[in-house]
Tab-separated table of C-alpha atoms in Angstrom:
chain	number	residue	atom	x	y	z
I	286	MET	CA	85.039	-53.195	-0.155
I	287	ASN	CA	85.771	-49.173	2.124
I	288	GLN	CA	86.789	-50.409	5.092
I	289	PRO	CA	86.775	-47.839	8.399
I	290	GLN	CA	90.670	-45.617	8.055
I	291	PRO	CA	91.976	-43.937	10.750
I	292	VAL	CA	92.098	-39.697	10.321
I	293	ALA	CA	95.302	-39.735	11.925
I	294	PHE	CA	97.660	-41.390	13.635
I	295	SER	CA	99.103	-40.069	16.883
I	296	PRO	CA	102.846	-39.489	17.141
I	297	HIS	CA	102.373	-40.814	20.535
I	298	ARG	CA	101.110	-44.296	19.121
I	299	ILE	CA	99.493	-46.704	21.707
I	300	HIS	CA	100.246	-50.456	20.334
I	301	PRO	CA	97.919	-51.696	18.023
I	302	ASP	CA	97.439	-54.807	19.742
I	303	THR	CA	95.623	-52.244	22.594
I	304	ARG	CA	92.527	-53.756	23.614
I	305	PRO	CA	89.505	-52.949	25.861
I	306	GLY	CA	89.454	-55.286	29.069
I	307	HIS	CA	86.781	-55.357	32.293
I	308	VAL	CA	84.267	-52.422	32.792
I	309	HIS	CA	84.280	-51.547	37.293
I	310	LEU	CA	80.605	-50.117	37.624
I	311	LYS	CA	79.018	-49.159	41.086
I	312	VAL	CA	75.802	-51.278	42.182
I	313	ALA	CA	72.892	-50.784	44.492
I	314	GLU	CA	72.489	-54.822	45.372
I	315	LEU	CA	75.219	-56.588	44.522
I	316	GLU	CA	72.917	-59.589	44.227
I	317	ARG	CA	70.187	-58.729	41.901
I	318	GLN	CA	72.871	-57.864	39.422
I	319	LEU	CA	75.027	-61.196	39.894
I	320	ALA	CA	71.738	-62.823	38.731
I	321	PHE	CA	70.720	-60.521	35.915
I	322	TYR	CA	74.910	-60.713	34.420
I	323	GLN	CA	74.696	-64.554	34.676
I	324	GLN	CA	71.508	-65.515	34.253
I	325	VAL	CA	70.550	-63.805	31.437
I	326	LEU	CA	73.824	-62.516	29.616
I	327	GLY	CA	75.837	-65.950	30.245
I	328	LEU	CA	78.136	-64.818	32.608
I	329	ARG	CA	79.987	-66.951	34.781
I	330	LEU	CA	81.617	-65.721	38.027
I	331	ASN	CA	84.539	-65.959	38.648
I	332	TRP	CA	85.512	-64.460	41.994
I	333	ARG	CA	83.715	-62.655	45.107
I	334	GLU	CA	85.142	-61.054	47.901
I	335	ALA	CA	81.973	-59.775	50.105
I	336	ALA	CA	80.673	-56.555	48.572
I	337	VAL	CA	82.898	-56.675	45.502
I	338	ALA	CA	82.769	-59.212	42.184
I	339	GLY	CA	83.979	-59.974	38.859
I	340	LEU	CA	82.105	-61.739	35.949
I	341	GLY	CA	83.289	-63.054	31.951
I	342	VAL	CA	84.595	-66.107	31.012
I	343	GLU	CA	86.639	-68.016	32.979
I	344	GLY	CA	90.182	-67.095	34.383
I	345	ARG	CA	89.085	-63.442	32.785
I	346	ASP	CA	87.015	-60.863	34.233
I	347	LEU	CA	84.239	-58.823	31.663
I	348	VAL	CA	82.404	-57.038	34.315
I	349	ARG	CA	83.704	-56.185	38.006
I	350	LEU	CA	80.656	-55.037	39.849
I	351	THR	CA	81.023	-53.058	44.003
I	352	GLU	CA	78.312	-53.029	46.251
I	353	LEU	CA	77.482	-49.026	46.801
I	354	PRO	CA	74.419	-48.763	49.734
I	355	GLY	CA	72.750	-45.530	48.889
I	356	GLY	CA	74.068	-45.129	45.694
I	357	ARG	CA	71.970	-42.767	43.147
I	358	ARG	CA	71.729	-42.703	40.041
I	359	TYR	CA	72.028	-39.348	38.160
I	360	GLN	CA	71.587	-37.120	34.530
I	361	GLY	CA	73.867	-34.819	32.835
I	362	VAL	CA	76.907	-35.910	33.928
I	363	THR	CA	79.773	-37.670	32.693
I	364	GLY	CA	80.630	-41.847	33.279
I	365	ILE	CA	79.595	-44.160	30.289
I	366	TYR	CA	76.912	-44.534	28.317
I	367	HIS	CA	77.119	-48.130	26.980
I	368	PHE	CA	79.820	-50.817	27.406
I	369	ALA	CA	79.495	-54.220	24.678
I	370	ILE	CA	80.322	-57.251	24.568
I	371	LEU	CA	81.919	-58.721	21.605
I	372	PHE	CA	81.019	-62.774	20.838
I	373	PRO	CA	82.896	-64.115	18.251
I	374	ASP	CA	80.570	-65.179	15.498
I	375	ARG	CA	76.985	-64.464	14.343
I	376	ARG	CA	76.089	-68.071	16.256
I	377	GLU	CA	77.088	-66.891	19.329
I	378	LEU	CA	75.048	-63.612	18.983
I	379	ALA	CA	72.633	-65.848	18.291
I	380	ARG	CA	72.473	-67.022	21.147
I	381	ALA	CA	72.738	-64.268	24.170
I	382	ILE	CA	69.779	-62.603	22.160
I	383	ALA	CA	67.932	-65.819	21.995
I	384	ARG	CA	68.978	-66.053	25.887
I	385	LEU	CA	66.534	-62.844	25.685
I	386	TYR	CA	64.455	-64.000	24.401
I	387	ALA	CA	63.726	-66.642	25.975
I	388	ALA	CA	64.235	-64.604	28.939
I	389	HIS	CA	61.519	-61.760	27.972
I	390	TYR	CA	64.271	-59.678	28.668
I	391	PRO	CA	63.811	-56.264	26.623
I	392	ASN	CA	66.394	-55.469	23.867
I	393	SER	CA	66.948	-53.945	20.971
I	394	PRO	CA	68.354	-55.269	17.762
I	395	THR	CA	69.869	-53.576	15.216
I	396	ASP	CA	71.906	-53.584	12.439
I	397	HIS	CA	74.567	-52.151	12.101
I	398	VAL	CA	75.748	-53.368	8.773
I	399	MET	CA	79.310	-53.796	9.399
I	400	THR	CA	78.252	-55.002	13.000
I	401	LYS	CA	75.255	-57.747	14.288
I	402	THR	CA	73.929	-55.859	18.415
I	403	THR	CA	71.480	-55.947	20.579
I	404	TYR	CA	71.089	-52.977	23.264
I	405	LEU	CA	70.150	-53.692	26.269
I	406	ASP	CA	69.762	-52.683	29.701
I	407	ASP	CA	70.621	-54.633	33.054
I	408	PRO	CA	67.992	-54.261	36.255
I	409	GLU	CA	70.388	-50.496	37.387
I	410	GLY	CA	69.415	-48.824	33.488
I	411	ASN	CA	73.198	-49.974	32.386
I	412	ASN	CA	73.652	-49.646	29.116
I	413	ILE	CA	74.919	-53.089	27.273
I	414	GLU	CA	75.290	-53.555	23.262
I	415	LEU	CA	76.109	-56.926	22.830
I	416	TYR	CA	77.697	-58.307	19.096
I	417	CYS	CA	79.662	-58.758	16.600
I	418	GLU	CA	81.021	-58.668	13.429
I	419	SER	CA	80.040	-58.011	10.153
I	420	PRO	CA	82.470	-56.377	7.701
I	421	GLU	CA	81.315	-58.705	4.706
I	422	ASP	CA	77.781	-57.141	5.213
I	423	GLY	CA	79.252	-53.746	4.262
I	424	VAL	CA	80.640	-50.562	5.971
I	425	PHE	CA	79.234	-47.496	8.820
I	426	MET	CA	81.755	-45.097	8.848
I	427	VAL	CA	82.345	-41.326	9.696
I	428	ASN	CA	82.975	-39.489	6.348
I	429	ALA	CA	85.246	-36.289	6.298
I	430	ASP	CA	82.337	-33.735	6.524
I	431	GLY	CA	81.931	-34.751	9.764
I	432	GLY	CA	78.908	-37.585	9.514
I	433	PHE	CA	78.211	-41.028	9.315
I	434	PHE	CA	78.141	-43.552	6.423
I	435	ALA	CA	76.770	-46.591	5.412
I	436	ARG	CA	76.492	-48.828	2.784
I	437	HIS	CA	75.208	-52.644	2.711
I	438	ALA	CA	77.974	-54.784	-0.046
I	439	ASP	CA	75.763	-54.334	-2.783
I	440	GLY	CA	76.302	-51.021	-2.962
I	441	THR	CA	72.992	-49.696	-1.219
I	442	PRO	CA	71.802	-46.942	0.986
I	443	SER	CA	71.536	-47.950	4.959
I	444	ASP	CA	71.085	-45.246	8.052
I	445	GLY	CA	73.380	-47.825	9.760
I	446	ARG	CA	71.130	-48.729	12.602
I	447	GLU	CA	68.032	-50.142	10.856
I	448	PRO	CA	65.956	-53.002	12.584
I	449	LEU	CA	67.643	-56.449	12.814
I	450	ASP	CA	67.086	-59.414	10.618
I	451	VAL	CA	66.511	-61.513	13.864
I	452	GLU	CA	65.058	-64.482	11.853
I	453	ALA	CA	68.135	-64.439	9.451
I	454	LEU	CA	70.647	-64.550	12.290
I	455	PHE	CA	68.226	-67.132	14.517
I	456	ALA	CA	68.806	-69.646	11.399
I	457	HIS	CA	72.790	-69.780	12.181
I	458	LEU	CA	71.513	-71.928	15.374
I	459	THR	CA	70.090	-75.615	15.351
I	460	GLU	CA	68.080	-77.357	17.787
I	461	ASN	CA	71.142	-78.295	19.569
I	462	ASP	CA	71.876	-74.587	20.765
I	463	ARG	CA	71.844	-75.252	24.378
I	464	LEU	CA	70.760	-70.728	26.047
I	465	ASP	CA	71.858	-72.031	28.473
I	466	LEU	CA	75.430	-72.321	29.132
I	467	PRO	CA	77.876	-69.946	29.508
I	468	VAL	CA	78.906	-67.129	27.237
I	469	PRO	CA	81.785	-68.565	25.007
I	470	PRO	CA	85.469	-68.521	25.821
I	471	GLU	CA	86.900	-66.204	23.118
I	472	THR	CA	83.666	-63.511	23.835
I	473	ARG	CA	85.737	-60.586	24.941
I	474	MET	CA	84.719	-56.758	25.978
I	475	GLY	CA	84.870	-54.871	22.490
I	476	HIS	CA	84.295	-51.033	23.083
I	477	PHE	CA	83.291	-48.606	26.157
I	478	HIS	CA	81.345	-45.878	24.588
I	479	LEU	CA	81.472	-42.550	27.189
I	480	TYR	CA	79.627	-39.265	27.896
I	481	VAL	CA	81.907	-36.439	28.491
I	482	ALA	CA	82.407	-32.838	29.156
I	483	ASP	CA	83.348	-31.097	25.132
I	484	LEU	CA	84.855	-33.250	21.913
I	485	LYS	CA	87.411	-31.496	21.603
I	486	THR	CA	89.136	-31.614	24.770
I	487	THR	CA	88.062	-35.436	24.917
I	488	ARG	CA	90.407	-35.879	21.335
I	489	HIS	CA	92.707	-35.008	22.191
I	490	PHE	CA	93.885	-36.956	25.422
I	491	TYR	CA	92.457	-39.824	23.973
I	492	HIS	CA	94.617	-39.443	20.338
I	493	GLU	CA	97.729	-36.522	20.839
I	494	GLY	CA	98.523	-38.188	24.913
I	495	LEU	CA	97.521	-41.677	25.480
I	496	GLY	CA	98.047	-42.215	21.178
I	497	PHE	CA	94.694	-43.563	20.427
I	498	ASP	CA	94.238	-43.386	16.778
I	499	ASP	CA	91.149	-41.548	15.829
I	500	MET	CA	88.738	-43.069	13.894
I	501	GLY	CA	86.575	-39.475	13.114
I	502	SER	CA	84.044	-36.970	14.811
I	503	ALA	CA	80.787	-36.850	14.035
I	504	ARG	CA	80.085	-33.593	14.602
I	505	GLY	CA	76.534	-32.889	14.491
I	506	PHE	CA	75.492	-35.818	16.535
I	507	ARG	CA	78.595	-34.707	18.530
I	508	MET	CA	80.270	-37.871	19.296
I	509	GLY	CA	83.758	-38.630	18.716
I	510	MET	CA	85.780	-42.912	18.040
I	511	VAL	CA	89.457	-43.446	18.950
I	512	SER	CA	90.369	-46.633	19.293
I	513	ALA	CA	94.235	-48.744	18.419
I	514	GLY	CA	95.363	-50.518	15.276
I	515	GLY	CA	92.711	-49.207	13.098
I	516	TYR	CA	90.095	-51.128	14.856
I	517	HIS	CA	86.414	-49.036	14.483
I	518	HIS	CA	86.451	-47.612	17.846
I	519	HIS	CA	87.577	-48.868	21.755
I	520	ILE	CA	86.415	-45.892	23.168
I	521	GLY	CA	83.636	-43.212	21.263
I	522	TYR	CA	82.418	-40.433	23.624
I	523	ASN	CA	79.561	-38.529	22.979
I	524	THR	CA	78.260	-35.362	24.961
I	525	TRP	CA	74.435	-36.418	25.057
I	526	GLN	CA	74.620	-35.436	28.535
I	527	GLY	CA	75.150	-31.803	27.661
I	528	LYS	CA	77.775	-29.972	26.273
I	529	ASP	CA	80.815	-29.672	30.135
I	530	ALA	CA	78.524	-32.067	31.412
I	531	PRO	CA	79.400	-32.262	35.313
I	532	PRO	CA	81.534	-35.655	36.373
I	533	PRO	CA	79.502	-37.690	39.345
I	534	PRO	CA	79.623	-37.444	43.250
I	535	PRO	CA	81.169	-39.557	44.789
I	536	ASP	CA	77.651	-41.951	46.058
I	537	SER	CA	77.179	-41.957	42.049
I	538	LEU	CA	75.812	-45.761	40.576
I	539	GLY	CA	77.453	-46.563	37.969
I	540	LEU	CA	82.044	-45.978	35.732
I	541	LEU	CA	84.179	-46.362	39.185
I	542	TYR	CA	86.683	-47.192	35.725
I	543	PHE	CA	86.819	-48.795	32.820
I	544	SER	CA	90.152	-50.754	31.313
I	545	MET	CA	92.513	-51.609	29.094
I	546	SER	CA	94.744	-53.867	28.516
I	547	LEU	CA	98.260	-53.269	26.921
I	548	PRO	CA	100.487	-56.681	25.329
I	549	ASN	CA	103.663	-56.262	27.004
I	550	ALA	CA	105.504	-54.610	29.817
I	551	GLY	CA	106.888	-52.496	27.644
I	552	GLU	CA	104.068	-51.031	26.032
I	553	LEU	CA	103.113	-50.418	30.049
I	554	GLU	CA	106.557	-48.826	30.933
I	555	ARG	CA	106.298	-47.073	27.726
I	556	MET	CA	102.993	-45.548	28.848
I	557	ASP	CA	103.602	-44.495	32.041
I	558	GLY	CA	106.719	-42.215	30.421
I	559	ARG	CA	104.040	-41.330	28.027
I	560	LEU	CA	102.531	-39.986	30.350
I	561	GLU	CA	105.042	-37.827	32.637
I	562	GLU	CA	106.105	-36.533	29.710
I	563	ALA	CA	102.428	-35.184	28.097
I	564	GLY	CA	102.102	-34.252	32.034
I	565	ILE	CA	99.126	-36.194	32.901
I	566	SER	CA	98.127	-37.206	36.360
I	567	PHE	CA	98.225	-40.726	36.961
I	568	GLU	CA	98.576	-42.792	39.648
I	569	ARG	CA	101.021	-46.805	39.757
I	570	ARG	CA	98.844	-49.199	40.910
I	571	PRO	CA	99.709	-52.994	41.047
I	572	ASP	CA	97.203	-53.711	38.257
I	573	GLY	CA	98.335	-50.877	36.109
I	574	LEU	CA	97.956	-47.119	35.794
I	575	PHE	CA	95.288	-45.399	37.057
I	576	LEU	CA	94.160	-41.809	35.029
I	577	ARG	CA	90.618	-39.535	34.590
I	578	ASP	CA	90.059	-37.963	31.239
I	579	PRO	CA	88.960	-34.246	31.754
I	580	SER	CA	85.396	-35.754	32.141
I	581	LYS	CA	86.814	-37.584	35.363
I	582	ASN	CA	86.063	-41.523	33.473
I	583	GLY	CA	88.633	-43.207	35.437
I	584	VAL	CA	90.587	-45.109	33.051
I	585	LEU	CA	92.938	-48.705	33.850
I	586	LEU	CA	96.528	-49.426	31.423
I	587	THR	CA	97.164	-52.388	32.388
I	588	LEU	CA	98.756	-55.403	30.656
I	589	HIS	CA	96.836	-58.624	29.109
I	590	GLY	CA	95.584	-60.844	31.884
I	591	LEU	CA	97.136	-58.819	34.384
I	592	ALA	CA	93.947	-57.663	35.468
I	593	GLU	CA	90.858	-59.599	33.729
I	594	SER	CA	91.574	-62.287	36.372
I	595	HIS	CA	91.216	-62.112	40.169
I	596	ARG	CA	94.171	-62.546	41.902
């Protein structure tokens, strides 16, 4: 079966064990958001300090929230399109979607062939993807012509965005599966998808600059993807808010930053040197290296476990 392969490797390739860490969002009403992420998504509240909180699985944050009173949502600006929470298997994704159904919470189950997923918005309009891997079902990737290619394992074509067979997914559940339990500890952040101002400069920054594998650009669809270690994508990016979209103003709700976790201190030190060599402006922080991409999206390069749990 064909699997997505990198279009290009960077000569400064980031460590293949680099993984998405957490997303940090600015929100208008912290209490309402905390209720949603715990009761509807099943994340644990790991910590809270006044107007800032971290949620996820025990000892590891997936989502952090900072309340910004008077904050506004802006259209036509850069930021985050969605963040994607990865479940360990179909059974746990089924439990997550069943929780949404039980709460009568709107969502859009979708079959991407090599992943099974659903999309929803939190109460403030931040888009979230919940998914599990299903590469045994086929492939969905960017082809050499810059378009999407999808095919089921039996050879039948797909557009890669078919409605998910929810009944078949729910067959993985038993009557003993409780919907009120938190998500399992294996749950992690799968990828981030960004609104950017320009595809070419974004690719250059993440591929040539930071060293992510280029997983392809769908020019007609105005998006591209990069990853560490050849994964189908850890960071997606698009210009769907408009070519040359500006960054949001300081009072905007939404993305504060997203984190990518490096596997060891040696890689963090190497990336420190790489950023200096590439002339990329960054800030050394106790939890890692903070920088901004060309669209002013905040990126934190940190160590596994360092910024994922509150210290």
